[in-house]
Coordinates of C-alpha atoms in Angstrom, one line a residue:
M17 CA -5.1 61.6 -25.8
I18 CA -8.3 61.3 -23.7
F19 CA -8.1 61.7 -19.9
G20 CA -4.4 61.1 -20.0
I21 CA -4.7 57.8 -21.9
T22 CA -3.0 57.7 -25.3
F23 CA -4.4 55.6 -28.2
Q24 CA -1.2 53.5 -28.0
D25 CA -2.0 52.7 -24.3
N26 CA -5.5 51.8 -25.3
E27 CA -4.2 49.5 -28.0
K28 CA -1.8 47.8 -25.5
N29 CA -4.7 47.3 -23.1
M30 CA -6.8 45.7 -25.8
N31 CA -3.9 43.4 -26.8
R32 CA -3.5 42.3 -23.2
L33 CA -7.2 41.7 -22.9
F34 CA -7.2 39.7 -26.1
K35 CA -4.3 37.6 -24.9
K36 CA -6.1 36.9 -21.6
F37 CA -9.3 35.9 -23.4
K38 CA -7.3 33.7 -25.8
R39 CA -5.6 32.0 -22.9
L40 CA -8.9 31.4 -21.1
N41 CA -10.4 29.9 -24.2
L42 CA -7.3 27.7 -24.5
Y43 CA -7.7 26.5 -20.9
L44 CA -11.4 25.7 -21.4
K45 CA -10.7 23.8 -24.6
I46 CA -7.8 21.7 -23.3
K47 CA -8.3 21.5 -19.5
G48 CA -12.1 21.6 -19.4
I49 CA -14.3 23.5 -16.9
K50 CA -12.8 21.9 -13.7
G51 CA -9.2 22.4 -14.8
T52 CA -9.9 26.0 -15.9
Y53 CA -11.7 26.7 -12.6
N54 CA -8.8 25.3 -10.6
Y55 CA -6.3 27.5 -12.6
L56 CA -8.4 30.7 -12.2
F57 CA -8.8 30.0 -8.5
Y58 CA -5.1 29.7 -8.0
Y59 CA -4.3 32.6 -10.3
F60 CA -6.6 35.1 -8.6
L61 CA -5.9 34.1 -5.1
W62 CA -2.1 34.0 -5.6
T63 CA -1.8 37.3 -7.5
K64 CA -4.6 39.6 -6.6
K65 CA -4.4 41.3 -3.2
W66 CA -8.1 42.1 -3.0
V67 CA -8.9 38.4 -3.4
Q68 CA -6.4 37.6 -0.7
K69 CA -8.0 40.1 1.7
L70 CA -11.4 38.5 1.1
F71 CA -10.4 34.9 1.2
L72 CA -7.5 34.4 3.6
P73 CA -9.4 35.4 6.8
I74 CA -12.1 32.8 6.1
V75 CA -10.0 29.9 4.7
K76 CA -11.2 26.6 6.2
Y77 CA -8.9 24.2 4.6
P78 CA -5.8 24.5 2.3
P79 CA -6.6 24.7 -1.4
F80 CA -2.9 24.4 -2.3
L81 CA -0.3 21.8 -1.3
E82 CA 3.3 20.9 -1.9
I83 CA 4.7 17.4 -1.6
E84 CA 8.3 16.3 -1.5
V85 CA 8.3 13.0 -3.3
T86 CA 12.0 12.1 -2.8
T87 CA 15.2 13.3 -1.1
K88 CA 17.4 11.5 -3.5
C89 CA 19.6 13.7 -5.6
N90 CA 22.4 13.1 -8.1
L91 CA 23.9 16.6 -7.8
K92 CA 26.0 18.5 -5.2
C93 CA 24.7 22.0 -6.0
V94 CA 26.8 24.5 -4.0
M95 CA 23.8 26.6 -2.8
C96 CA 21.6 23.7 -1.8
E97 CA 21.1 22.5 1.8
H98 CA 20.9 18.9 0.4
T99 CA 24.7 19.0 -0.3
Y100 CA 25.5 19.7 3.4
W101 CA 23.0 17.6 5.3
H102 CA 23.2 14.0 6.6
E103 CA 19.5 12.9 6.3
P104 CA 19.1 9.5 4.6
S105 CA 17.7 9.6 1.1
R106 CA 14.1 8.3 0.8
D107 CA 11.4 8.0 -1.7
M108 CA 7.7 8.5 -1.0
T109 CA 5.7 5.5 -2.2
F110 CA 2.8 5.9 -4.5
Q111 CA 0.4 4.7 -1.9
E112 CA 1.7 7.2 0.6
F113 CA 1.4 9.9 -2.0
K114 CA -2.2 8.9 -2.9
S115 CA -3.2 8.8 0.8
I116 CA -2.1 12.4 1.2
V117 CA -3.7 13.7 -2.0
D118 CA -7.0 12.0 -1.2
Q119 CA -7.2 14.0 2.0
F120 CA -7.6 17.2 -0.1
P121 CA -10.8 16.5 -2.1
K122 CA -11.0 20.2 -3.2
L123 CA -7.4 20.7 -4.0
K124 CA -6.8 23.3 -6.8
W125 CA -3.0 23.4 -7.1
I126 CA -0.1 21.1 -6.3
G127 CA 3.7 21.5 -6.4
L128 CA 5.8 18.4 -6.5
T129 CA 9.3 19.7 -6.0
G130 CA 11.1 19.3 -2.8
I131 CA 14.8 19.0 -1.7
G132 CA 15.5 16.2 -4.2
E133 CA 15.3 15.1 -7.8
S134 CA 11.7 14.1 -8.4
L135 CA 12.4 11.9 -11.4
L136 CA 14.6 9.7 -9.3
N137 CA 11.4 8.4 -7.7
K138 CA 10.3 5.5 -10.0
D139 CA 6.6 6.3 -9.2
F140 CA 6.9 10.0 -10.1
L141 CA 5.1 9.8 -13.5
K142 CA 2.4 7.6 -11.9
M143 CA 1.9 10.3 -9.2
L144 CA 1.6 13.0 -11.9
R145 CA -1.0 11.0 -13.7
Y146 CA -3.0 10.5 -10.5
V147 CA -3.2 14.2 -9.7
K148 CA -4.0 15.2 -13.3
S149 CA -6.8 12.7 -13.3
K150 CA -8.4 15.0 -10.8
S151 CA -7.8 18.1 -12.9
I152 CA -5.5 19.6 -10.3
Y153 CA -3.2 22.3 -11.6
V154 CA 0.4 20.8 -11.5
E155 CA 3.5 22.9 -11.2
L156 CA 7.1 21.5 -11.3
Y157 CA 10.6 22.8 -10.9
D158 CA 12.9 20.7 -13.0
N159 CA 16.6 20.9 -13.8
F160 CA 16.2 19.1 -17.1
I161 CA 19.0 16.7 -16.4
F162 CA 16.8 13.6 -16.7
T163 CA 14.1 15.2 -18.9
T164 CA 15.0 13.3 -22.0
P165 CA 12.7 13.5 -25.1
E166 CA 10.9 10.4 -23.7
I167 CA 10.2 12.1 -20.4
S168 CA 9.3 15.3 -22.1
R169 CA 6.6 13.4 -24.1
E170 CA 5.3 12.0 -20.9
F171 CA 5.0 15.4 -19.3
I172 CA 3.1 16.7 -22.4
N173 CA 0.8 13.6 -22.6
I174 CA 0.1 13.7 -18.9
G175 CA -0.9 17.3 -19.1
V176 CA 1.4 18.9 -16.6
D177 CA 0.4 22.6 -16.5
R178 CA 3.7 24.4 -15.8
I179 CA 7.4 23.6 -15.6
L180 CA 10.0 26.0 -14.3
A181 CA 13.4 25.0 -15.7
S182 CA 16.0 25.5 -12.9
V183 CA 19.1 26.6 -14.8
D184 CA 21.3 29.1 -12.9
A185 CA 23.9 30.3 -15.4
A186 CA 24.5 31.5 -19.0
T187 CA 27.9 29.7 -19.4
K188 CA 29.1 26.2 -19.1
E189 CA 31.9 27.1 -16.6
T190 CA 29.6 28.9 -14.2
Y191 CA 26.7 26.4 -14.5
E192 CA 28.9 23.4 -13.8
S193 CA 30.6 25.1 -10.9
I194 CA 27.2 25.7 -9.3
R195 CA 25.3 22.5 -10.2
V196 CA 28.2 20.1 -9.5
G197 CA 27.7 16.9 -11.4
A198 CA 25.5 18.4 -14.2
N199 CA 26.5 18.9 -17.8
F200 CA 25.6 22.2 -19.4
E201 CA 25.3 20.8 -23.0
N202 CA 23.1 18.0 -21.8
T203 CA 20.7 20.4 -20.0
I204 CA 20.5 22.8 -22.9
N205 CA 19.9 20.0 -25.4
N206 CA 17.1 18.5 -23.2
L207 CA 15.5 22.0 -23.1
K208 CA 15.7 22.3 -26.9
S209 CA 14.2 18.9 -27.3
F210 CA 11.4 19.7 -25.0
I211 CA 10.6 23.0 -26.8
K212 CA 10.8 21.2 -30.2
L213 CA 8.6 18.4 -29.1
K214 CA 5.9 20.8 -27.8
K215 CA 5.9 22.4 -31.2
E216 CA 5.7 19.1 -33.1
M217 CA 2.8 17.9 -30.9
N218 CA 1.1 21.3 -31.2
S219 CA 0.9 21.4 -27.4
H220 CA 0.6 24.6 -25.3
F221 CA 1.2 22.6 -22.1
P222 CA 3.3 22.3 -20.1
E223 CA 4.0 26.0 -20.1
L224 CA 7.7 26.5 -19.8
D225 CA 9.3 29.2 -17.6
F226 CA 12.8 29.6 -16.2
H227 CA 14.1 29.9 -12.6
F228 CA 17.5 31.3 -11.8
I229 CA 18.9 31.3 -8.3
V230 CA 21.1 34.3 -7.9
S231 CA 24.4 34.2 -5.9
K232 CA 27.7 35.9 -6.1
L233 CA 28.8 33.2 -8.5
N234 CA 26.3 34.0 -11.3
V235 CA 24.9 37.5 -10.6
N236 CA 26.9 39.1 -13.5
E237 CA 25.5 36.6 -16.0
I238 CA 21.9 37.7 -15.5
P239 CA 21.7 39.8 -18.7
E240 CA 23.5 37.2 -20.7
Y241 CA 21.1 34.6 -19.4
V242 CA 18.2 36.5 -21.0
D243 CA 20.0 36.2 -24.3
L244 CA 20.5 32.5 -23.7
I245 CA 16.8 31.9 -23.0
H246 CA 15.8 33.9 -26.1
S247 CA 18.1 31.7 -28.2
L248 CA 16.0 28.7 -27.2
Q249 CA 13.0 30.2 -28.9
S250 CA 10.7 29.5 -26.0
H251 CA 8.4 32.4 -26.9
G252 CA 6.3 34.0 -24.2
S253 CA 8.3 32.4 -21.3
K254 CA 9.0 34.1 -18.1
I255 CA 12.3 34.2 -16.3
I256 CA 12.2 34.4 -12.5
F257 CA 15.3 35.6 -10.7
T258 CA 15.4 34.6 -7.0
R259 CA 18.3 35.2 -4.6
V260 CA 19.6 32.4 -2.5
L261 CA 16.9 32.3 0.2
Y262 CA 19.1 31.8 3.3
W263 CA 22.7 32.0 4.1
F264 CA 24.1 29.4 6.5
K265 CA 27.6 28.5 7.4
N266 CA 28.4 26.4 4.4
I267 CA 27.2 29.0 1.8
K268 CA 27.5 32.4 3.5
N269 CA 30.2 33.4 1.0
L270 CA 27.6 32.9 -1.8
Y271 CA 24.8 35.0 -0.4
I272 CA 24.2 38.3 -2.1
D273 CA 22.3 41.1 -0.3
Q274 CA 21.1 42.9 -3.4
I275 CA 21.2 42.5 -7.2
P276 CA 22.9 45.6 -8.6
Q277 CA 20.5 48.0 -10.3
E278 CA 22.5 48.3 -13.5
I279 CA 22.2 44.5 -13.9
V280 CA 18.4 44.6 -13.3
C281 CA 18.0 47.4 -15.9
D282 CA 20.2 45.6 -18.5
A283 CA 18.2 42.4 -18.1
E284 CA 14.9 44.1 -18.3
K285 CA 16.0 46.1 -21.4
R286 CA 17.1 42.9 -23.2
S287 CA 13.8 41.1 -22.3
R288 CA 11.8 43.9 -23.8
N289 CA 13.6 43.3 -27.1
F290 CA 12.5 39.7 -27.0
D291 CA 9.2 37.9 -26.4
L292 CA 10.2 37.3 -22.8
R293 CA 9.0 38.4 -19.4
I294 CA 11.1 38.9 -16.3
G295 CA 10.0 38.4 -12.7
W296 CA 12.0 39.1 -9.5
G297 CA 11.4 36.7 -6.7
A298 CA 9.7 38.0 -3.5
D299 CA 13.0 37.7 -1.6
V300 CA 14.8 40.1 -4.0
F301 CA 13.1 43.2 -2.8
S302 CA 14.6 45.0 0.2
Q303 CA 11.2 46.4 1.2
K304 CA 9.2 43.4 2.4
P305 CA 5.4 43.3 3.3
S306 CA 4.4 42.6 6.8
I307 CA 4.0 38.9 7.7
K308 CA 0.4 39.8 8.3
Q309 CA 0.0 39.7 4.6
C310 CA 1.3 36.1 4.3
K311 CA -0.6 33.9 1.9
E312 CA 1.8 31.0 2.0
F313 CA 0.3 29.5 5.2
I314 CA -2.6 28.1 3.1
M315 CA 0.0 26.1 1.1
P316 CA 1.5 23.5 3.5
F317 CA 4.6 21.6 2.6
V318 CA 4.8 17.9 3.3
F319 CA 8.2 16.3 3.7
V320 CA 9.0 12.9 2.1
T321 CA 8.8 11.6 5.7
G322 CA 5.2 12.9 6.1
D323 CA 6.1 15.8 8.4
V324 CA 3.9 18.9 7.7
I325 CA 5.5 22.3 7.8
C326 CA 4.1 25.7 7.2
C327 CA 5.3 26.4 3.6
C328 CA 8.3 25.8 1.3
A329 CA 9.8 29.2 2.1
T330 CA 11.3 27.7 5.3
N331 CA 13.3 25.3 3.2
E332 CA 16.9 25.8 2.1
A333 CA 18.1 27.1 5.5
N334 CA 19.8 23.8 6.3
R335 CA 17.6 23.5 9.4
R336 CA 15.9 20.2 8.6
D337 CA 15.9 18.9 12.2
F338 CA 14.4 22.2 13.4
Q339 CA 11.7 22.1 10.8
K340 CA 10.7 18.6 11.9
E341 CA 10.8 19.6 15.6
T342 CA 8.4 22.6 14.9
S343 CA 6.2 20.7 12.4
F344 CA 2.5 20.4 13.0
G345 CA 2.3 16.7 12.8
N346 CA 2.9 13.7 10.5
I347 CA 0.3 13.2 7.8
L348 CA 1.4 9.6 7.3
K349 CA 0.5 8.9 11.0
M350 CA -2.6 11.1 11.5
P351 CA -5.2 12.7 9.2
F352 CA -4.4 16.1 7.9
K353 CA -7.8 17.4 9.1
D354 CA -6.7 16.7 12.7
I355 CA -3.3 18.3 12.1
W356 CA -4.9 21.4 10.5
N357 CA -7.4 21.8 13.4
S358 CA -4.9 21.1 16.1
K359 CA -4.2 23.8 18.7
K360 CA -0.6 24.2 17.5
Y361 CA -1.7 24.9 13.9
R362 CA -4.6 27.2 14.9
E363 CA -2.3 29.3 17.1
F364 CA 0.2 29.5 14.3
R365 CA -2.4 31.0 12.0
K366 CA -3.7 33.4 14.6
T367 CA -0.2 34.6 15.2
I368 CA 0.3 35.2 11.5
R369 CA -2.9 37.2 11.3
K370 CA -1.8 39.4 14.2
G371 CA 1.3 40.3 12.2
I372 CA 3.7 38.4 14.5
A373 CA 6.1 35.8 13.2
P374 CA 5.7 32.3 14.8
I375 CA 8.9 30.5 15.6
Q376 CA 8.8 28.6 12.3
C377 CA 8.8 31.9 10.4
Q378 CA 11.4 33.9 12.4
N379 CA 13.9 33.9 9.5
C380 CA 11.3 34.3 6.7
P381 CA 13.0 35.6 3.5
I382 CA 9.7 36.9 2.0
Y383 CA 8.0 38.9 4.7
K384 CA 9.0 41.4 7.3
V385 CA 9.2 39.9 10.7
N386 CA 9.7 41.4 14.2

């Protein structure tokens, strides 16, 4: 032992460094210089607090963007606001999508998951090809209901960077009681086909992680879920457990205040025995950072109707009308540059930096608000 550091610790650090170097080399080889730069820009700004402290006060224009390409959905998930609202279903056209993306010439990252099933938009794959032609880092949440082997091959060939599989249970009974209208075997088979196809095509991308929305219905299945993901042989994947973000009248009986510590410990112990990582969503922790530390304000969210809201964290509260009323403008009706520089949006950002929650963020599930 030297200066409190064991040789085993040093070996672990060297292994981590080697893995990071190998990953960087892989990005350069597959994604090129621009694609690698966009990934590194997103990674460091989103995960490193010292980078956030330097960059956030001087941001001139959003480098990240989320776009909702449809509000169509074939499911009636019990925790989702879509099940309980009355907004007409709508697709964003490719031309509308293109007109939005083109207003962000220095875009580094884009998320294309909203309150709907993206693959129900007939132009979705065309949209993916367009953003990947610009080497933008593309991240999707997908429930793997429509992700057949044919769609999986498209995702791989297009070069989607990361997919988070939204599967919220370890058993058929619980899964189908939550994602009403889905079939557990179909979802698992599509996941297995995707993983197999990646291996056959010798493709590292899309990287596959898993997202589990925790409620009273499935909290006890968290440890068993780790076993399920391990059985899929998706080596190196990360599982992210996030609580239901908001409780509203229709789902207040599903909301869970805290994940029991014994379940957390059991899940983490199992993951250490497998080649899996576990992450706990920002809303899981009872101690939340001040809203002054918010970084999400540089990642605006665009509704399928074109309305621009502050970020995706305000979704899932079943307050769609309120979100539109407090939006900053409509990007299909006026340039985003004018929206971003409007008095309303500037005052919003100033209020965040003062550590005060604007009206849009009063119920934020991620940061501590007054």
